Structures are given as structure tokens and as C-alpha cells.
PDB file of C-alpha atoms in Angstrom:
ATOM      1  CA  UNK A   1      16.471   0.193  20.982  1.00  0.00           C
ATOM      2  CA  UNK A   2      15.314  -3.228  20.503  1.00  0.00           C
ATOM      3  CA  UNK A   3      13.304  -4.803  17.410  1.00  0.00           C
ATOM      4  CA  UNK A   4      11.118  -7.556  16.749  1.00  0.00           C
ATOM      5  CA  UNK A   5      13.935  -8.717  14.851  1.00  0.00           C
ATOM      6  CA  UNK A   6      16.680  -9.067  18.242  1.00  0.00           C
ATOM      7  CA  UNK A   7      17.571 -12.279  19.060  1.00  0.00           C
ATOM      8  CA  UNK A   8      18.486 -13.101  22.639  1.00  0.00           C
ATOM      9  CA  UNK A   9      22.218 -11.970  23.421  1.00  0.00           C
ATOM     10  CA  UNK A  10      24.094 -15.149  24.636  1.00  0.00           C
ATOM     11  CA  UNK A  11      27.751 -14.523  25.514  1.00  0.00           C
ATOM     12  CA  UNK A  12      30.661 -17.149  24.184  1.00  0.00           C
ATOM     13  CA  UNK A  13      28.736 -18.860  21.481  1.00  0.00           C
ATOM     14  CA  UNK A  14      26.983 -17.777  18.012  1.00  0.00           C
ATOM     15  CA  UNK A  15      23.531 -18.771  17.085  1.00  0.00           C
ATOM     16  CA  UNK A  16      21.056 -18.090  14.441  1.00  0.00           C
ATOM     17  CA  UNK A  17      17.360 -18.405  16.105  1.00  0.00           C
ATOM     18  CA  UNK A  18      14.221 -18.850  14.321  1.00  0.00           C
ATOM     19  CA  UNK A  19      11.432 -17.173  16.732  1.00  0.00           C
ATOM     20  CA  UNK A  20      11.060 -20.370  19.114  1.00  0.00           C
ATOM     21  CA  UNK A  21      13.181 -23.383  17.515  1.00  0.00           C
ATOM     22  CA  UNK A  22      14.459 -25.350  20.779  1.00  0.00           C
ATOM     23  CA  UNK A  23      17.745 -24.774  21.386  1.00  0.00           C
ATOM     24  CA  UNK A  24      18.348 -28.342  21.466  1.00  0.00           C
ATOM     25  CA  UNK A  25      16.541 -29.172  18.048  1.00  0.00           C
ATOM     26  CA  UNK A  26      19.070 -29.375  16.130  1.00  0.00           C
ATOM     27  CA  UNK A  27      19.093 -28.433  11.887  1.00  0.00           C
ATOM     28  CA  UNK A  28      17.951 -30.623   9.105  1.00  0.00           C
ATOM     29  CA  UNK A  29      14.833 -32.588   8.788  1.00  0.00           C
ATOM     30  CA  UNK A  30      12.893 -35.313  11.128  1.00  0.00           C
ATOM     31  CA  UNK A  31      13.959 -34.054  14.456  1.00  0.00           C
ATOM     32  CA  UNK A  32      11.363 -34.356  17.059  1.00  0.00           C
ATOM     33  CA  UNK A  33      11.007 -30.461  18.270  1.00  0.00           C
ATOM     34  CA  UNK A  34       8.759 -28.458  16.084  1.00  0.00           C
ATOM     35  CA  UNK A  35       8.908 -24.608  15.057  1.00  0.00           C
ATOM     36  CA  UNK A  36       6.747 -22.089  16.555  1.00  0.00           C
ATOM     37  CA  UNK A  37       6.013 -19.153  14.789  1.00  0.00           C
ATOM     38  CA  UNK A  38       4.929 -16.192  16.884  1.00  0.00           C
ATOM     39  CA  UNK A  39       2.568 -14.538  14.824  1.00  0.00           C
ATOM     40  CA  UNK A  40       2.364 -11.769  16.947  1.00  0.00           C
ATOM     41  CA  UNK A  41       6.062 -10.770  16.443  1.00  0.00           C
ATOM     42  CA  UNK A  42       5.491 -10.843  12.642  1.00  0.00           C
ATOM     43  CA  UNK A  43       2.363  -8.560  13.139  1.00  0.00           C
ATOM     44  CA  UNK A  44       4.717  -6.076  15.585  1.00  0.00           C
ATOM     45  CA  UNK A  45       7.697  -6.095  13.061  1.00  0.00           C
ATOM     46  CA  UNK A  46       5.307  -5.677   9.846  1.00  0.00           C
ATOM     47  CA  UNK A  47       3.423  -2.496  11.868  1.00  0.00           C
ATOM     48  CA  UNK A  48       6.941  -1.120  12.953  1.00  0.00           C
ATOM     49  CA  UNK A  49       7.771  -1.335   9.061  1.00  0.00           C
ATOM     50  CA  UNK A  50       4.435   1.059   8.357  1.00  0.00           C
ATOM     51  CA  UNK A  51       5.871   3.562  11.020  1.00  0.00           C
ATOM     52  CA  UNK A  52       9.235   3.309   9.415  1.00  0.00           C
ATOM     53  CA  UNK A  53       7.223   3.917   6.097  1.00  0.00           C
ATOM     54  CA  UNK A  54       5.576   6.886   7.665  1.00  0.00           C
ATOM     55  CA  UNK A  55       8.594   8.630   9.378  1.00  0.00           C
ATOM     56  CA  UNK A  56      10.512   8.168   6.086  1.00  0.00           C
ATOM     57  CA  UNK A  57       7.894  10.633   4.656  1.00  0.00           C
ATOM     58  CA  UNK A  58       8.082  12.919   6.982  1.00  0.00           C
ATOM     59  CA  UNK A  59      12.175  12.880   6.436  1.00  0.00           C
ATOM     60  CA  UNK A  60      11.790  13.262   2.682  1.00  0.00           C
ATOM     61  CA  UNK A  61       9.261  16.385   3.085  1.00  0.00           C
ATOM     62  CA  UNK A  62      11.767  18.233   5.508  1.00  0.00           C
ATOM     63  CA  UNK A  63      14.612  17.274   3.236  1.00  0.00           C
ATOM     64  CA  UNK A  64      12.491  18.663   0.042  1.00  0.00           C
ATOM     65  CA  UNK A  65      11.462  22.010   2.425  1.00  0.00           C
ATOM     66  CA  UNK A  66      15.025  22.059   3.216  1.00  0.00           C
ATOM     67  CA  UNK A  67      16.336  22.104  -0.347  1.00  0.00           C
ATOM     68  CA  UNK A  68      14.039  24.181  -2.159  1.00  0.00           C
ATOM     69  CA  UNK A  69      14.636  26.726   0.358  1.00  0.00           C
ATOM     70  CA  UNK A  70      18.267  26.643   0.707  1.00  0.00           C
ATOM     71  CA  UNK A  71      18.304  26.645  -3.374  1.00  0.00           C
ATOM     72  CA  UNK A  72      16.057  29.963  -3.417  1.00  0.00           C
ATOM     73  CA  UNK A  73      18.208  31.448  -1.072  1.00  0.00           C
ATOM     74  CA  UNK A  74      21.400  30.783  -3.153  1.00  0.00           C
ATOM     75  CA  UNK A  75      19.111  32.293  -6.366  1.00  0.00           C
ATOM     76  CA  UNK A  76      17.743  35.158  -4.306  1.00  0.00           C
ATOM     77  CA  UNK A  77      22.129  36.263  -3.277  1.00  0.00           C
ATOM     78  CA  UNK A  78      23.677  36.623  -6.931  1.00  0.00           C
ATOM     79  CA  UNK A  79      25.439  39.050  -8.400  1.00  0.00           C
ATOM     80  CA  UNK A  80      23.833  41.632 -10.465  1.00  0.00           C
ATOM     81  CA  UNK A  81      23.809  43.448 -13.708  1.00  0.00           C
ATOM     82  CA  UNK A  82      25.611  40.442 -15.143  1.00  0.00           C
ATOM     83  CA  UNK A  83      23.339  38.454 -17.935  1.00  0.00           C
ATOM     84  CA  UNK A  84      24.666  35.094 -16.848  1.00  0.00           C
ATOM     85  CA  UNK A  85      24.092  35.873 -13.612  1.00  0.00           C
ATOM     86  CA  UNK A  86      20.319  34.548 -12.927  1.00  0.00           C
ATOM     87  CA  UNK A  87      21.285  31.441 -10.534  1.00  0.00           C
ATOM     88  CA  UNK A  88      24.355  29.727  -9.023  1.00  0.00           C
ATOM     89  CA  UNK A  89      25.052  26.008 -10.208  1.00  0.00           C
ATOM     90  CA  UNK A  90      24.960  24.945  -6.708  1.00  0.00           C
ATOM     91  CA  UNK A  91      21.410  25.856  -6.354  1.00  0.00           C
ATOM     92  CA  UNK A  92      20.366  23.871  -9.165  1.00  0.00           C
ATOM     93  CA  UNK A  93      22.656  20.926  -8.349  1.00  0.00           C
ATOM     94  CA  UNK A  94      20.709  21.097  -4.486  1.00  0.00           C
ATOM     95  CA  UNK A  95      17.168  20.253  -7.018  1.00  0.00           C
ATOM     96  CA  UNK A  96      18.769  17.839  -8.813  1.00  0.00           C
ATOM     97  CA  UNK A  97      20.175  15.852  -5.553  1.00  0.00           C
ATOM     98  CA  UNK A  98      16.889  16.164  -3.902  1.00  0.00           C
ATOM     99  CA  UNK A  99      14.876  14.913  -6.788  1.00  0.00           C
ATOM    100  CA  UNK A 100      17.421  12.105  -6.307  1.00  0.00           C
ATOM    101  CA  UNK A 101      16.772  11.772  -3.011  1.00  0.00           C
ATOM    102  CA  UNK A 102      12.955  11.843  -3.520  1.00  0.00           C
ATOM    103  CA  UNK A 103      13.688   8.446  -5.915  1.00  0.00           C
ATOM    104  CA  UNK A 104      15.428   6.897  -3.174  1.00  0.00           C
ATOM    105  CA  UNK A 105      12.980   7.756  -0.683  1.00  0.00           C
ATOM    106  CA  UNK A 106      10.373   6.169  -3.038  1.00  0.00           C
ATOM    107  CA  UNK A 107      12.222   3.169  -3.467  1.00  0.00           C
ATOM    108  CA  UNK A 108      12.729   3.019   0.020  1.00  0.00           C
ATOM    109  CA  UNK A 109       9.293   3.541   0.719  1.00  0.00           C
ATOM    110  CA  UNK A 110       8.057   0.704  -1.804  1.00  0.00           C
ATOM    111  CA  UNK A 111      10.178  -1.861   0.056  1.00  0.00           C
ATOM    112  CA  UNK A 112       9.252  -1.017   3.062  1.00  0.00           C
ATOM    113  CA  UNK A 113       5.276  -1.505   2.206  1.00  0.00           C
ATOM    114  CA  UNK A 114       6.192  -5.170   0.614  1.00  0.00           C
ATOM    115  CA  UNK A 115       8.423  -6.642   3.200  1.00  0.00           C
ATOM    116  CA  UNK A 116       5.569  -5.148   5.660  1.00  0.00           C
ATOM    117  CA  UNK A 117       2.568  -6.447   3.161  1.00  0.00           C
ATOM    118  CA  UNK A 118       4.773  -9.800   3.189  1.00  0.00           C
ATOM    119  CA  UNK A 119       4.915 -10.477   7.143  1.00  0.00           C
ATOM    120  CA  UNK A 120       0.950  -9.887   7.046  1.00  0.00           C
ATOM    121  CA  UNK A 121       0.431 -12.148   4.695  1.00  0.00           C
ATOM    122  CA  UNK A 122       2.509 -14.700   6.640  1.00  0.00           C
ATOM    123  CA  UNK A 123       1.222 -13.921   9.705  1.00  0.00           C
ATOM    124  CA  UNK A 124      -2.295 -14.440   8.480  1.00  0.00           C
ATOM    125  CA  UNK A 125      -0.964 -18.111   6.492  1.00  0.00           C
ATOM    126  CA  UNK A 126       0.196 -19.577   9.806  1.00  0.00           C
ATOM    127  CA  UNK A 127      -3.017 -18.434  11.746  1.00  0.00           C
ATOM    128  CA  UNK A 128      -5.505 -19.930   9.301  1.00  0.00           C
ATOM    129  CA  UNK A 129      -3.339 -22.941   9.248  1.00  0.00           C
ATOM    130  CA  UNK A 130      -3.016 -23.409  12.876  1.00  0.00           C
ATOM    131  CA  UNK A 131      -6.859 -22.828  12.996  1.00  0.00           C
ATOM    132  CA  UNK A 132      -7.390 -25.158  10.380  1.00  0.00           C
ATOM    133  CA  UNK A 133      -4.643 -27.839  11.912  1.00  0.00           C
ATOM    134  CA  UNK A 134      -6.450 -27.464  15.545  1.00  0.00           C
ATOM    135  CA  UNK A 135     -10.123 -28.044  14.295  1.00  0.00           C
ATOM    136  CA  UNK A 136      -9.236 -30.693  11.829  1.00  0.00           C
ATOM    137  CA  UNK A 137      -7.662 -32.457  15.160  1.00  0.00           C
ATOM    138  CA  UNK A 138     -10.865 -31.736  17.616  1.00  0.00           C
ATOM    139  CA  UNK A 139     -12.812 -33.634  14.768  1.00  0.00           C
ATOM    140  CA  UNK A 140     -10.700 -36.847  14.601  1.00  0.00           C
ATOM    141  CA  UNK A 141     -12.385 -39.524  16.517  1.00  0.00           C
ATOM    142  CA  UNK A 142     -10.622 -41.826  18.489  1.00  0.00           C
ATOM    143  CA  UNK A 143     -11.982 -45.446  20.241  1.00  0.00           C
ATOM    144  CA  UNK A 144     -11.356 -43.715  23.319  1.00  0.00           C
ATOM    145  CA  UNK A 145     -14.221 -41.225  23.441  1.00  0.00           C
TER     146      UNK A 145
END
């Protein structure tokens, strides 16, 4: 399945590739090529983040269903006419692990929304300043009409 994120395969050497650096630009400052910053890859990877967000929720839910059921079935199997007998350890362990697992899936959840919130934000920062950068060049006069 491929990503936003998935650079261009190319056999027999390694690269790293900032969306749409030339691939003879070169590193380090004052080189002639610019970068290019697809915005709409930013926008695609941020809204496949909010999907990720959402199907995460759905996971946790059937993991929660999943648990509390599988925790009343161990309660609803034990042993009578013993005092002691009211619930096995593993059903209660099974709560504890999924309120675990709730935290994670919070956590998860969280960073999903800010790394997502994040590419927005970026996405919106390069428009506006390409906007800005394009009319601020359409007003420059020149001798030349």
C-alpha cells in the first residue's frame, strides 16, 4: 500500500528525498535549485492521519467489546458454593490490560491529531507564503513595462 510518505524506489543507490529537491541539487546552502513543497501531499498525508485517527477508534471499541465480554464470560463459568469463588483473576487482569490498552489508544490517538494538526498548519504556511511571494512579485515594477 503506498503513502504520501513513499519515496520513489531507485535500485543500487540510497537517497533521502525531500518532496521535489532536484536530484542534482546537492545539500547545504546557496545552491541554485530551490525546494518545492507539494502542499497537496501534506494535505493527503495529514487527512490519511484523521482516518488512521478514526480506524484506531473503531479498534479500541472492538478491543473494549471484546474484553468486557470475554471477562464476563470467565465470571459467569466459576465454581460454586465456594466464598472465594466470585471471579477468576484472569478476568480481572483482561480489565486491567484493556484499560491499558484504552491509555495507549489515547495516546496514540493524541499524536495522531498533532502530527495531522501540524501538516495543516504547514500546508496552510507555505500556501499563504507562496501567495504572498507571487503577488508581492506581480507588483514589482520593472523599466521594462
Amino acid at each position: 500500500m503506498s503513502t504520501p510518505f513513499d519515496a520513489p524506489q531507485q535500485s543500487g543507490s540510497t537517497r533521502t528525498r525531500l518532496n521535489s529537491v532536484p536530484a542534482d541539487g546537492g545539500g547545504g546552502g546557496g545552491g541554485g535549485g530551490g525546494t518545492n513543497v507539494d502542499t497537496q501531499r501534506l494535505d493527503e498525508a495529514a487527512n490519511a492521519l484523521v482516518e488512521l485517527r478514526g480506524d484506531t477508534e473503531n479498534v479500541d471499541n472492538g478491543a473494549d467489546d471484546d474484553c468486557l465480554s470475554a471477562s464476563r464470560g470467565l465470571n459467569k463459568h466459576t465454581a460454586g458454593g465456594m466464598a472465594e469463588a466470585g471471579s477468576w483473576a484472569t478476568a480481572g487482569s483482561l480489565v486491567t490490560m484493556d484499560v491499558r490498552w484504552g491509555s495507549q489508544v489515547l495516546n496514540l490517538k493524541s499524536l495522531l491529531q498533532e502530527i495531522s494538526d501540524k501538516l495543516h498548519t504547514t500546508s496552510g504556511h507555505y500556501t499563504s507564503t507562496e501567495q504572498e511571494e507571487q503577488a508581492r512579485q506581480h507588483s514589482i515594477s520593472t523599466p521594462f513595462g
